[in-house]
Short mmCIF file of N, CA and C in Angstrom, two decimals:
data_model
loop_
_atom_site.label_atom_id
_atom_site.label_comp_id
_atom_site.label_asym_id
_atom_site.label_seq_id
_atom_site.Cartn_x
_atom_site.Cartn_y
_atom_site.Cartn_z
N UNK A 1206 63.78 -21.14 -35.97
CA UNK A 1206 62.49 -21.40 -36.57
C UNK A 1206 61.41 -21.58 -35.51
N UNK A 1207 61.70 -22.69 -34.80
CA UNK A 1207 60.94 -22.53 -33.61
C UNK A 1207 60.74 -21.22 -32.69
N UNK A 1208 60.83 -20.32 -32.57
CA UNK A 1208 61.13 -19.28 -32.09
C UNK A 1208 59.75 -18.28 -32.76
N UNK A 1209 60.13 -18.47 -33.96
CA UNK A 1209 58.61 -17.62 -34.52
C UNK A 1209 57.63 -18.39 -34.61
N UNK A 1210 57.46 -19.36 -34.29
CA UNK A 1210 56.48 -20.17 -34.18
C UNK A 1210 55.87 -20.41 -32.94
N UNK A 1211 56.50 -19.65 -32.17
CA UNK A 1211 55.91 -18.91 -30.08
C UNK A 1211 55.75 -17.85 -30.40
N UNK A 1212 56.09 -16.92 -31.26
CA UNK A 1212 55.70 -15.30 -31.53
C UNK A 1212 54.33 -14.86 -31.27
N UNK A 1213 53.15 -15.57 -32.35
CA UNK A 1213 51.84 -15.21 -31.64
C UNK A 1213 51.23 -15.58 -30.21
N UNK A 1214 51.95 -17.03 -29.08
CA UNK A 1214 51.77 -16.77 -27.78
C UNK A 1214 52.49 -16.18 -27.03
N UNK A 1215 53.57 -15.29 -27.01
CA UNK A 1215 53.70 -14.51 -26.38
C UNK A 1215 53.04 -13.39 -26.93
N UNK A 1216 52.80 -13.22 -27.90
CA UNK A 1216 52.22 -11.68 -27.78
C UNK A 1216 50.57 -11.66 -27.08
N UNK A 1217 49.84 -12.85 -27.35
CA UNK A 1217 48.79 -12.73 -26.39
C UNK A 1217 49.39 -12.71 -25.03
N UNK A 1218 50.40 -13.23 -24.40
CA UNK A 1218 50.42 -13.42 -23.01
C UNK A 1218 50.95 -11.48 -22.42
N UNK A 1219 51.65 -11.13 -23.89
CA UNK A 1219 52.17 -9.63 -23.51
C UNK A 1219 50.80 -8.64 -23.28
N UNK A 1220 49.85 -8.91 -24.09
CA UNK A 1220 48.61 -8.50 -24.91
C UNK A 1220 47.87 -8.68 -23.46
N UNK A 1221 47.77 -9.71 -22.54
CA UNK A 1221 46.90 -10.17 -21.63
C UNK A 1221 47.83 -9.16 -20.02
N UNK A 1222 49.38 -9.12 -20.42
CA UNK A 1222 49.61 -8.42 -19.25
C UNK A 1222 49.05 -6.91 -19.13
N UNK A 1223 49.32 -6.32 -20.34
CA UNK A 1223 48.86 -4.85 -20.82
C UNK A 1223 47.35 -4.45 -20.30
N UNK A 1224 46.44 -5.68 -20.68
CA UNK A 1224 45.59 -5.47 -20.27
C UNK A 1224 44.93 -5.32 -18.89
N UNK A 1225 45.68 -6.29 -18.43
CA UNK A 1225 45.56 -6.78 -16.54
C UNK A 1225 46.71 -5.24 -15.72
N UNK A 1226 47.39 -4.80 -16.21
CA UNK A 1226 47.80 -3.69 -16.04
C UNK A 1226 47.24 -2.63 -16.10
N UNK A 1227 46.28 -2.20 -17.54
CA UNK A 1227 45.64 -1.64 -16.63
C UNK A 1227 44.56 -1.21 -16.46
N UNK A 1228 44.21 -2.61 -16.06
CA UNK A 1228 43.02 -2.72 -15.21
C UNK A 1228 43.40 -2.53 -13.68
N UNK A 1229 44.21 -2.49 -13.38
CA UNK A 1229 45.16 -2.74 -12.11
C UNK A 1229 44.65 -1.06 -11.75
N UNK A 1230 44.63 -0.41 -12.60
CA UNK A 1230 45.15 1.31 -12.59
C UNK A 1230 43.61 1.60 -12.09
N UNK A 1231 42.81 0.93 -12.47
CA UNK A 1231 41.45 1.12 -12.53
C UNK A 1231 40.34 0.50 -10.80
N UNK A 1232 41.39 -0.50 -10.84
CA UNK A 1232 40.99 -1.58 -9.41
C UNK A 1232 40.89 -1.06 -8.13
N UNK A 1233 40.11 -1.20 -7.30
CA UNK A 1233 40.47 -0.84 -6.23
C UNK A 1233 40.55 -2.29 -5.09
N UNK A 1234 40.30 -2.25 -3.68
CA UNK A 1234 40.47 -3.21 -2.85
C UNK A 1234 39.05 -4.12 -3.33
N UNK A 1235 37.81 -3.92 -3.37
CA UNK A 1235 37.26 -4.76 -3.69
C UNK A 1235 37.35 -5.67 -4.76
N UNK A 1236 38.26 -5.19 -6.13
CA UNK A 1236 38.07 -5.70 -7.71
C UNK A 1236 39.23 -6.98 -6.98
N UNK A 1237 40.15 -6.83 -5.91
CA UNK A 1237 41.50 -7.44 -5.92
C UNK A 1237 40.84 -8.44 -4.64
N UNK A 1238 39.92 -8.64 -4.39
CA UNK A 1238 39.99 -9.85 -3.55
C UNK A 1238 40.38 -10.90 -3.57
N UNK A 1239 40.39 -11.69 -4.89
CA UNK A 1239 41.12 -12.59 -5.25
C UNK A 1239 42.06 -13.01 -4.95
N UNK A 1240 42.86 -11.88 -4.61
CA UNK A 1240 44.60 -11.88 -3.96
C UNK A 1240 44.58 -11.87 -3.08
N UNK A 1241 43.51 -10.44 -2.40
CA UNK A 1241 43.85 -9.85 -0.81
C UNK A 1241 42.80 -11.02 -0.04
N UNK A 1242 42.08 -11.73 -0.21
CA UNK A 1242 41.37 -13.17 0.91
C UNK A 1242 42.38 -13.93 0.87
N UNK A 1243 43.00 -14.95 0.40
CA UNK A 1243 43.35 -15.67 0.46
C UNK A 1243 44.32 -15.56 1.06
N UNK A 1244 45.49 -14.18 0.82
CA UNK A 1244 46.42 -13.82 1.67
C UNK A 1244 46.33 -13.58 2.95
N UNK A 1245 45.17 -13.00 3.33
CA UNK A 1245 44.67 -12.03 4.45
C UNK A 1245 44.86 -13.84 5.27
N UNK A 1246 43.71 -14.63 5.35
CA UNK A 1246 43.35 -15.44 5.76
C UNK A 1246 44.56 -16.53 5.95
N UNK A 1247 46.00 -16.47 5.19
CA UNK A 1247 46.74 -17.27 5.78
C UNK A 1247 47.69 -16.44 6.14
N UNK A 1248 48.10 -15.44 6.27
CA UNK A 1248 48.51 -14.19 7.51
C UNK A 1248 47.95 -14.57 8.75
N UNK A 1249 46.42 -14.65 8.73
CA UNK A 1249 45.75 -14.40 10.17
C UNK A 1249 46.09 -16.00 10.92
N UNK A 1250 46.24 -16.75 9.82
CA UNK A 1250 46.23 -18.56 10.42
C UNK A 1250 48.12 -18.32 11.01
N UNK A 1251 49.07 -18.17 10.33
CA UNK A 1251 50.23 -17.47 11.30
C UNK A 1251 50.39 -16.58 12.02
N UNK A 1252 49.85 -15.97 12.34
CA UNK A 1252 50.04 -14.81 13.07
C UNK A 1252 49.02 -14.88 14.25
N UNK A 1253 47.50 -15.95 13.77
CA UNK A 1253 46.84 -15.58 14.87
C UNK A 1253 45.70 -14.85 14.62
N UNK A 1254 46.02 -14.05 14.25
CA UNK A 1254 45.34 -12.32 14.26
C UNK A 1254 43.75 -12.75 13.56
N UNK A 1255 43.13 -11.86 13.56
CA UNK A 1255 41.57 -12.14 12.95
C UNK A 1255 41.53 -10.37 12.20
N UNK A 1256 40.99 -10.18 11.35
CA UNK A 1256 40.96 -8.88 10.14
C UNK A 1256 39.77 -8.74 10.45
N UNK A 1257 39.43 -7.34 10.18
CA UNK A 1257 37.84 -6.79 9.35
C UNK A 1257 38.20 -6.33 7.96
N UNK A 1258 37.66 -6.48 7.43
CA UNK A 1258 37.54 -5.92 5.63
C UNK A 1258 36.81 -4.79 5.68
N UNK A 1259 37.64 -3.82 5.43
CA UNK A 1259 36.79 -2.06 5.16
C UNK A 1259 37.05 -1.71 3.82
N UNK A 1260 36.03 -2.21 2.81
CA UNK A 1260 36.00 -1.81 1.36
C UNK A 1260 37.04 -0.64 1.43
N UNK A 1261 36.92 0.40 1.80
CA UNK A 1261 37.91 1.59 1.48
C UNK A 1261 39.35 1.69 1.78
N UNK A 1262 39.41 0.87 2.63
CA UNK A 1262 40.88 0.26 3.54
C UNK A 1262 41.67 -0.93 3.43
N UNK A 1263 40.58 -1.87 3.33
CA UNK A 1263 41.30 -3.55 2.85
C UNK A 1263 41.45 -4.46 4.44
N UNK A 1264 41.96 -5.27 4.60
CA UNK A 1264 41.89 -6.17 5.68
C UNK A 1264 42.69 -5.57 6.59
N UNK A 1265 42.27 -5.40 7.75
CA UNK A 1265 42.45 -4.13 8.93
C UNK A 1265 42.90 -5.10 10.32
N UNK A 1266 44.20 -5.74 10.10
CA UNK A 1266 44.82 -6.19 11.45
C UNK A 1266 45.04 -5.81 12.50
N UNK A 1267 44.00 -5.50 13.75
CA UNK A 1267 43.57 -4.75 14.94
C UNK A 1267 44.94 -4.79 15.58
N UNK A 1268 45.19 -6.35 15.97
CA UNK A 1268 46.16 -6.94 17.26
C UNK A 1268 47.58 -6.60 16.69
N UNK A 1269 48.01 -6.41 15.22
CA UNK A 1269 49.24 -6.16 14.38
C UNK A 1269 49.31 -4.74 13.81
N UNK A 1270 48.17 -4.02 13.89
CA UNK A 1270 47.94 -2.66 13.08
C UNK A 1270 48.64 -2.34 12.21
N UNK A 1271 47.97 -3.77 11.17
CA UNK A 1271 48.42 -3.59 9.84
C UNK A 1271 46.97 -3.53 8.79
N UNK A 1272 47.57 -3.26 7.49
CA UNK A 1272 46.29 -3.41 6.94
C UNK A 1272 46.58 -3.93 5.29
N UNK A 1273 46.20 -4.70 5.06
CA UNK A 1273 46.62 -5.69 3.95
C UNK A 1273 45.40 -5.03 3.15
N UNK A 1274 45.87 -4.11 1.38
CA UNK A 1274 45.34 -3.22 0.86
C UNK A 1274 45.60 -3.90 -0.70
N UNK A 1275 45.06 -3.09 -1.57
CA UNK A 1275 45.68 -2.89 -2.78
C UNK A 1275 47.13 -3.20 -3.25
N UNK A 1276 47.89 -2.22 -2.48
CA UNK A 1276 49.18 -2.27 -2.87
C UNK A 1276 50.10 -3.03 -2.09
N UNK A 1277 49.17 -4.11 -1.54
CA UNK A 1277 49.88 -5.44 -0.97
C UNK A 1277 49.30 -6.82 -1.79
N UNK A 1278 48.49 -6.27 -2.51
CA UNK A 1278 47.64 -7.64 -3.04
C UNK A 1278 49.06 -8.53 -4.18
N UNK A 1279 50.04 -7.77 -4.35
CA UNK A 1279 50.79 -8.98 -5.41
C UNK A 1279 50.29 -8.86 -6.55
N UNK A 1280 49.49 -7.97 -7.16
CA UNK A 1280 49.04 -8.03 -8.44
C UNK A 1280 50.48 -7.89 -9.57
N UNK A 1281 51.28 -7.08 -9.29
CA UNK A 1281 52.36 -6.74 -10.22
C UNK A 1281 53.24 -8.23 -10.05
N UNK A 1282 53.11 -8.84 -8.88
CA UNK A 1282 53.85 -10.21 -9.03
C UNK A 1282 53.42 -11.22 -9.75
N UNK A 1283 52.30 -11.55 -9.99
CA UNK A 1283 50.98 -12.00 -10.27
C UNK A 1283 51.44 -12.04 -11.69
N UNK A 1284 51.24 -11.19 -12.53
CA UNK A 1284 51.51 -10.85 -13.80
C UNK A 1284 52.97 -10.48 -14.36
N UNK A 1285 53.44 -10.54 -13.86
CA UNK A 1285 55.04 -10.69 -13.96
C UNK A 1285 55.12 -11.93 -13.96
N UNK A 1286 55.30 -12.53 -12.90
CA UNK A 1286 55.25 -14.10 -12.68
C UNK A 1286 54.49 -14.93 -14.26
N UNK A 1287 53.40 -14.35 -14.53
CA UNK A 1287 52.63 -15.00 -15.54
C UNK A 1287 53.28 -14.94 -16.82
N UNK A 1288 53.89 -13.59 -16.82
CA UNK A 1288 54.78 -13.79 -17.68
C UNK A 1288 55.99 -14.79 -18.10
N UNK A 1289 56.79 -14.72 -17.17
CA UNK A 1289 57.76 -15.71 -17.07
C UNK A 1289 57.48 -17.37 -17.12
N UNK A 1290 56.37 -17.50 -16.40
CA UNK A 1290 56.00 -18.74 -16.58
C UNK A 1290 55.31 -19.45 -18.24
N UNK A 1291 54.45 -18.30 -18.80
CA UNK A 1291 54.22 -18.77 -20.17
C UNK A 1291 55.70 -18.60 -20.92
N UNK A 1292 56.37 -17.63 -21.32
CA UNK A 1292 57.96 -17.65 -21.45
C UNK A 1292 58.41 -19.06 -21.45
N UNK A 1293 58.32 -19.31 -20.33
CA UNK A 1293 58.87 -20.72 -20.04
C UNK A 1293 59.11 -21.83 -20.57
N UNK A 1294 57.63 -22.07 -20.37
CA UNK A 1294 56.81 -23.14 -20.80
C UNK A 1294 56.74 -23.14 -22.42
N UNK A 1295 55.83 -22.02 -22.67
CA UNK A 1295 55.51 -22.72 -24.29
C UNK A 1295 57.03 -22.73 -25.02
N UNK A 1296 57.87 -21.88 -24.99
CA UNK A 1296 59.02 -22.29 -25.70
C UNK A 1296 59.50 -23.88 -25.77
N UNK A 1297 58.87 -24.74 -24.71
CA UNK A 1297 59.38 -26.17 -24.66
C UNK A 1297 58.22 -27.03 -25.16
N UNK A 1298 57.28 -26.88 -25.91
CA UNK A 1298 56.13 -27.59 -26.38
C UNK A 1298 56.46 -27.31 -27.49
N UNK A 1299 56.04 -28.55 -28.46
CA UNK A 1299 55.48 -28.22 -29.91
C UNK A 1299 54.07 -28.21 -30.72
N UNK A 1300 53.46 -28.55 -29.57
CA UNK A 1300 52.14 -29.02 -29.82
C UNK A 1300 51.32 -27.96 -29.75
N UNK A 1301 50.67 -26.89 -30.85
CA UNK A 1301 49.59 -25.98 -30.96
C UNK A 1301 49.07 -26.10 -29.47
N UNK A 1302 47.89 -27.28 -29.43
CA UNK A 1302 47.07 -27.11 -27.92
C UNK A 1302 47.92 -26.93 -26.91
N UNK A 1303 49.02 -27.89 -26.45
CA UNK A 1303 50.05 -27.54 -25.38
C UNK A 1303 50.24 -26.06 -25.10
N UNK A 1304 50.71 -25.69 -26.30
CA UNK A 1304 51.37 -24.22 -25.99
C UNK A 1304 50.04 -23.26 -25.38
N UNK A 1305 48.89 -23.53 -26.59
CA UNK A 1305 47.62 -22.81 -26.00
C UNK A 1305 47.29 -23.01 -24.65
N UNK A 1306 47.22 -24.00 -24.28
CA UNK A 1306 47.12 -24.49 -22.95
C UNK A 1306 48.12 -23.96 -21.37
N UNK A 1307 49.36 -23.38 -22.24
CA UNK A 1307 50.20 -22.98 -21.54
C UNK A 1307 49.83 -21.38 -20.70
N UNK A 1308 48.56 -20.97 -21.57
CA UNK A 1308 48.85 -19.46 -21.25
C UNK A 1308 47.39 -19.78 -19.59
N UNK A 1309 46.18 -20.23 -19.38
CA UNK A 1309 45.60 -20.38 -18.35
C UNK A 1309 46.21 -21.35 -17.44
N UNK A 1310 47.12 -21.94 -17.50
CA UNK A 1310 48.19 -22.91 -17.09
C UNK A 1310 48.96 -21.87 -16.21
N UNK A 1311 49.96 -20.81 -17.02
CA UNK A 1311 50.52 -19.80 -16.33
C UNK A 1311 49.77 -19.01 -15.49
N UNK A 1312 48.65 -18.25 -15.81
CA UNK A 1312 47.95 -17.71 -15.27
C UNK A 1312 47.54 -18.25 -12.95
N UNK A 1313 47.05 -19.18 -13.82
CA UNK A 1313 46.65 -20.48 -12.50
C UNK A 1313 48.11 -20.73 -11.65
N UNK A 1314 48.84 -20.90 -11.99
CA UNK A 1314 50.22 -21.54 -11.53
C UNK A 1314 50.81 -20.46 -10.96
N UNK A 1315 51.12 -18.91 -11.84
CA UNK A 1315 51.02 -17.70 -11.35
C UNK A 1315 50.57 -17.32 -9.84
N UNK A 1316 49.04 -17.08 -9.68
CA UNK A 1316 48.39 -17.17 -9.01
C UNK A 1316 48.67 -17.66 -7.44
N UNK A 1317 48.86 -18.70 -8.15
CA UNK A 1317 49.45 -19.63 -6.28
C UNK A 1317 50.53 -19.29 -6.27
N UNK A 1318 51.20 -19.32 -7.21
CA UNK A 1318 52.67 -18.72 -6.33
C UNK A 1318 52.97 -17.63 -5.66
N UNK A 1319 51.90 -16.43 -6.42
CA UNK A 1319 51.58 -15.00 -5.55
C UNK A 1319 51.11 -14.79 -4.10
N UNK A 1320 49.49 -15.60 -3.87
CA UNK A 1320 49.29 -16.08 -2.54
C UNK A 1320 50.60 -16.60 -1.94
N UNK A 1321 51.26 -17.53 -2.41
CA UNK A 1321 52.05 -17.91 -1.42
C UNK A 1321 53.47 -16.77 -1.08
N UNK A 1322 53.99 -15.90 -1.78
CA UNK A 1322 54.98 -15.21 -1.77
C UNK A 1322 54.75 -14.58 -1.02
N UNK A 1323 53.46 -13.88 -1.55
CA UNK A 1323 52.85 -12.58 -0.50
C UNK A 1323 52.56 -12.72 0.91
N UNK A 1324 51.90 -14.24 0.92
CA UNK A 1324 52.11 -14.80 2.45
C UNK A 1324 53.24 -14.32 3.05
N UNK A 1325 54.26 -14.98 2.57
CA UNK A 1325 55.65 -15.09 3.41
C UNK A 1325 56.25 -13.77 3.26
N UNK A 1326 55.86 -12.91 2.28
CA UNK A 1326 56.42 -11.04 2.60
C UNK A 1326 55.52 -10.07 3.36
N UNK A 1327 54.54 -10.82 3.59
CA UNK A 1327 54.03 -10.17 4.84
C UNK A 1327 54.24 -10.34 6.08
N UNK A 1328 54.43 -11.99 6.39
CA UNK A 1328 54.73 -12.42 7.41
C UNK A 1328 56.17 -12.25 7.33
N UNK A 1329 56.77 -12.12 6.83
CA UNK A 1329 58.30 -11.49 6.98
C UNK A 1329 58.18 -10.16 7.49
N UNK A 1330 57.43 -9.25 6.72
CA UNK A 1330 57.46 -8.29 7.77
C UNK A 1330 57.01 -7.67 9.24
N UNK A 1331 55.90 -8.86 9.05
CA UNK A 1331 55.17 -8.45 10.24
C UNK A 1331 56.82 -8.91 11.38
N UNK A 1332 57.19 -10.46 11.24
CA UNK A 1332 58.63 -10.66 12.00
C UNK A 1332 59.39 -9.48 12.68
N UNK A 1333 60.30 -8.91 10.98
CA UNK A 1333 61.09 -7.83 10.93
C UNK A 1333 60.78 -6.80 11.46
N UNK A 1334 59.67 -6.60 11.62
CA UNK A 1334 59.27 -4.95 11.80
C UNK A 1334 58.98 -5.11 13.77
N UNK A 1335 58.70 -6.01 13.74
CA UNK A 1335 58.37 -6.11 15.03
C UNK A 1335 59.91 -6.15 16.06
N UNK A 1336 60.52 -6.70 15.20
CA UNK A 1336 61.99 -7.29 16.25
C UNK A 1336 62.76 -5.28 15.59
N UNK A 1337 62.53 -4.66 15.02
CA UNK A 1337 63.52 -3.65 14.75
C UNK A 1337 62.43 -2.49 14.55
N UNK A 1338 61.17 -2.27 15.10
CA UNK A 1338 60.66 -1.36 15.59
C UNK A 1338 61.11 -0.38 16.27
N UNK A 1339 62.07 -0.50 17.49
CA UNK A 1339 62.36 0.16 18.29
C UNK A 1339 63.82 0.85 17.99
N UNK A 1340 64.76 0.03 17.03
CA UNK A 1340 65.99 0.59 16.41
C UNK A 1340 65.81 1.60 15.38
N UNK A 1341 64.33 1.35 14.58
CA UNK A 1341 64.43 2.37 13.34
C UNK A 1341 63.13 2.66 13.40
N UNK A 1342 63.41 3.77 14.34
CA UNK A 1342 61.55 4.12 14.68
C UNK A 1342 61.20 4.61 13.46
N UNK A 1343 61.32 5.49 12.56
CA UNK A 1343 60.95 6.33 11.29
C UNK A 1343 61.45 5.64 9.74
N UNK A 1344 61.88 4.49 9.98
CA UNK A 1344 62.40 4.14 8.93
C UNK A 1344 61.88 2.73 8.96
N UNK A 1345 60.63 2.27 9.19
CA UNK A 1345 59.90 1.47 9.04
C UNK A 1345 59.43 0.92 7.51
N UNK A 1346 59.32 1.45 6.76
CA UNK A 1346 58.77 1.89 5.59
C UNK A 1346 59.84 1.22 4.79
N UNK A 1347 61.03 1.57 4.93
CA UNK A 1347 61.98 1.41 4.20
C UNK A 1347 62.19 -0.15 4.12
N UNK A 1348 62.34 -0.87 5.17
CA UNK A 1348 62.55 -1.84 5.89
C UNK A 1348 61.32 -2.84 5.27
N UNK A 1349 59.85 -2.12 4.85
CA UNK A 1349 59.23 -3.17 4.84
C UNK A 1349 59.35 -3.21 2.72
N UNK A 1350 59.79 -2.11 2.38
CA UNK A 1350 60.07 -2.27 0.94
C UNK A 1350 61.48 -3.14 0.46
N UNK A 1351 61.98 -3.41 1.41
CA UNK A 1351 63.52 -4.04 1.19
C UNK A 1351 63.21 -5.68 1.33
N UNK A 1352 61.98 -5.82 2.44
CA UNK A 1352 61.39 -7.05 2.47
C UNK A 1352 60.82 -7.60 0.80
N UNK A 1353 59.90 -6.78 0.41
CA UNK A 1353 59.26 -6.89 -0.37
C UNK A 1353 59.95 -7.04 -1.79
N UNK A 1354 61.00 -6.05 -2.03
CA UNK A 1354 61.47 -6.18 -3.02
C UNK A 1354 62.71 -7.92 -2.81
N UNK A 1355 63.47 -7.96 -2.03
CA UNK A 1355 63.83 -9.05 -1.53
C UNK A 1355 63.41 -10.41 -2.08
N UNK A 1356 62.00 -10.59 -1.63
CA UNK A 1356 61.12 -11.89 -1.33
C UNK A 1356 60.34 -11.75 -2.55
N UNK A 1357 59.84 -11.10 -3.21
CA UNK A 1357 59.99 -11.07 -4.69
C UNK A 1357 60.67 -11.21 -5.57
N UNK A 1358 62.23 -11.00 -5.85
CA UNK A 1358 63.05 -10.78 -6.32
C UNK A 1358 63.18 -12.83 -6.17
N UNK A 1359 63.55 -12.97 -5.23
CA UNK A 1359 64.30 -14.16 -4.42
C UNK A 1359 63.01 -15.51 -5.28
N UNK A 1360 61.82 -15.17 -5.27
CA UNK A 1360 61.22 -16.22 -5.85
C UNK A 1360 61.11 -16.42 -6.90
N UNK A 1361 60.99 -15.01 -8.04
CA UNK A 1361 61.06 -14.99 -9.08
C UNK A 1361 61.92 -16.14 -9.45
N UNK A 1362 63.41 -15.25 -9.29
CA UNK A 1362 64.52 -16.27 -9.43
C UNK A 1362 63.92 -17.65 -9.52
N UNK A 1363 63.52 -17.96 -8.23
CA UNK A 1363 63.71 -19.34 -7.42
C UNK A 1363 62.63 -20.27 -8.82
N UNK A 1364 61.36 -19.53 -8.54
CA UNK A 1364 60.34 -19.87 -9.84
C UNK A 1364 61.03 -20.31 -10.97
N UNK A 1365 61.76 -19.13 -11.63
CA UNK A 1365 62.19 -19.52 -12.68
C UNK A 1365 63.30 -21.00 -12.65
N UNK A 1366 64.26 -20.99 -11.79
CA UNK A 1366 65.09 -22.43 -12.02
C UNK A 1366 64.27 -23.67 -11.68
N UNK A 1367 63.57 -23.27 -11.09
CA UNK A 1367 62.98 -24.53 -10.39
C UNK A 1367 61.63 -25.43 -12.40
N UNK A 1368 61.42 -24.05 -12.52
CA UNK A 1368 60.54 -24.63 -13.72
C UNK A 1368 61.06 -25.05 -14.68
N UNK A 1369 62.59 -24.39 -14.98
CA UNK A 1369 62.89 -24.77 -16.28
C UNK A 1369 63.99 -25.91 -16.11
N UNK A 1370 64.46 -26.27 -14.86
CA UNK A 1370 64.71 -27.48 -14.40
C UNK A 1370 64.10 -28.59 -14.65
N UNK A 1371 62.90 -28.41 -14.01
CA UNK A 1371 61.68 -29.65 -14.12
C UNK A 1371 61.70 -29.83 -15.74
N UNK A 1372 61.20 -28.60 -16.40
CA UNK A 1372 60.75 -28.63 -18.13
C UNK A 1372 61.89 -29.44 -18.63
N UNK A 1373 63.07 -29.24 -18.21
CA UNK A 1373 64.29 -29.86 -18.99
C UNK A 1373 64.27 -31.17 -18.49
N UNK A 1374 64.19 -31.36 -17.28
CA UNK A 1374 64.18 -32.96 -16.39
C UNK A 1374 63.41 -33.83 -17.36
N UNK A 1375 61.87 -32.87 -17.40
CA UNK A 1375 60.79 -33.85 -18.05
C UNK A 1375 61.02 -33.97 -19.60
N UNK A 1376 61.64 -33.51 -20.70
CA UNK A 1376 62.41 -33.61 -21.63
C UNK A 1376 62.98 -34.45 -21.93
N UNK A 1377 64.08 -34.69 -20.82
CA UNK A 1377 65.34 -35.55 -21.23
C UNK A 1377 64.55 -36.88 -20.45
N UNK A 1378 63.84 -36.96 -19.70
CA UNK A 1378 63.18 -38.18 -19.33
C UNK A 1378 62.00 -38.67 -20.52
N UNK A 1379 61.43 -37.87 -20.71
CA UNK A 1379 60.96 -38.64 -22.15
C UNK A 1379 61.39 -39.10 -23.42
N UNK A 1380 63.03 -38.84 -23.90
CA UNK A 1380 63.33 -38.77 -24.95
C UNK A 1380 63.86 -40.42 -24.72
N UNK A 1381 63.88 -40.64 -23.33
CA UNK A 1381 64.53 -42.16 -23.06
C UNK A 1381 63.28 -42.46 -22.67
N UNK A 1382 62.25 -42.86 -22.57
CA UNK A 1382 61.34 -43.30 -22.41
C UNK A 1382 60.53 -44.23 -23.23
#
């Protein structure tokens, strides 16, 4: 019973990915700053490095000759992630506003977890690529998609136990409360 009674928020949250999808198709490096600053800027605080931003190119790492673009911004994590997290969540509320509340909740919560992933799969590769440059000269590419899929994969996961841990923690701590 409860179950159809989350039916109309997930379908907005499905309704809201569809849409952010594709808009995605439509985006270029400027529409995605949102993602690509915040990342760029704690890349450059590890690494050092200082970027230029070339609207047509994206954040252009001189000293690393890398370039943090579009198709590094985390958008597909972003909204994936958002998914899972409303998923989550409203299934464990009963409360109309709660659950409503759940979907800019995910969104937001989403968000930082993307900056932060994307942090650490860039700076993973910048690591990797640097220490095995010279073993797999042409197969660079490969190496930095194995990162990516990896360190995505690995948080998702991680996201997911860690939330529905807490959701259940905070549950069984209120029912004795």
């Amino acid at each position: 019973m409860q179950t159809k009674k989350n039916i109309p928020y997930y379908l907005i949250a499905v309704g809201l990915f569809i849409l952010l999808k594709f808009g995605f198709t439509l985006a270029d490096n400027n529409d995605l700053t949102f993602l690509l600053k915040p990342t760029d800027k704690l890349v450059g605080l590890l690494t050092g490095s200082h970027s230029v931003y070339l609207s047509d190119s994206g954040y252009f790492h001189e000293h690393l000759n890398i370039i943090i673009d579009k198709s590094c911004s985390g958008f597909n994590f972003w909204i994936l992630s958002f998914l899972l997290f409303t998923y989550l969540t409203v299934k464990h509320f009963d409360r109309t506003l709660s659950k409503i509340l759940t979907i800019p909740t995910a969104l937001i919560g989403a968000y930082l977890l993307t900056i932060f992933v994307n942090t650490s799969r860039i700076f993973a590769s910048i690591l990797v690529q640097t220490q095995t440059k010279s073993i797999f000269l042409n197969q660079q590419y490969i190496i930095h998609e194995a990162i990516g899929i990896t360190t995505n994969l690995t948080f998702l996961i991680l996201a997911y136990v860690l939330i529905e841990k807490l959701i259940i923690h905070k549950r069984y701590n209120a029912k004795f409360s």
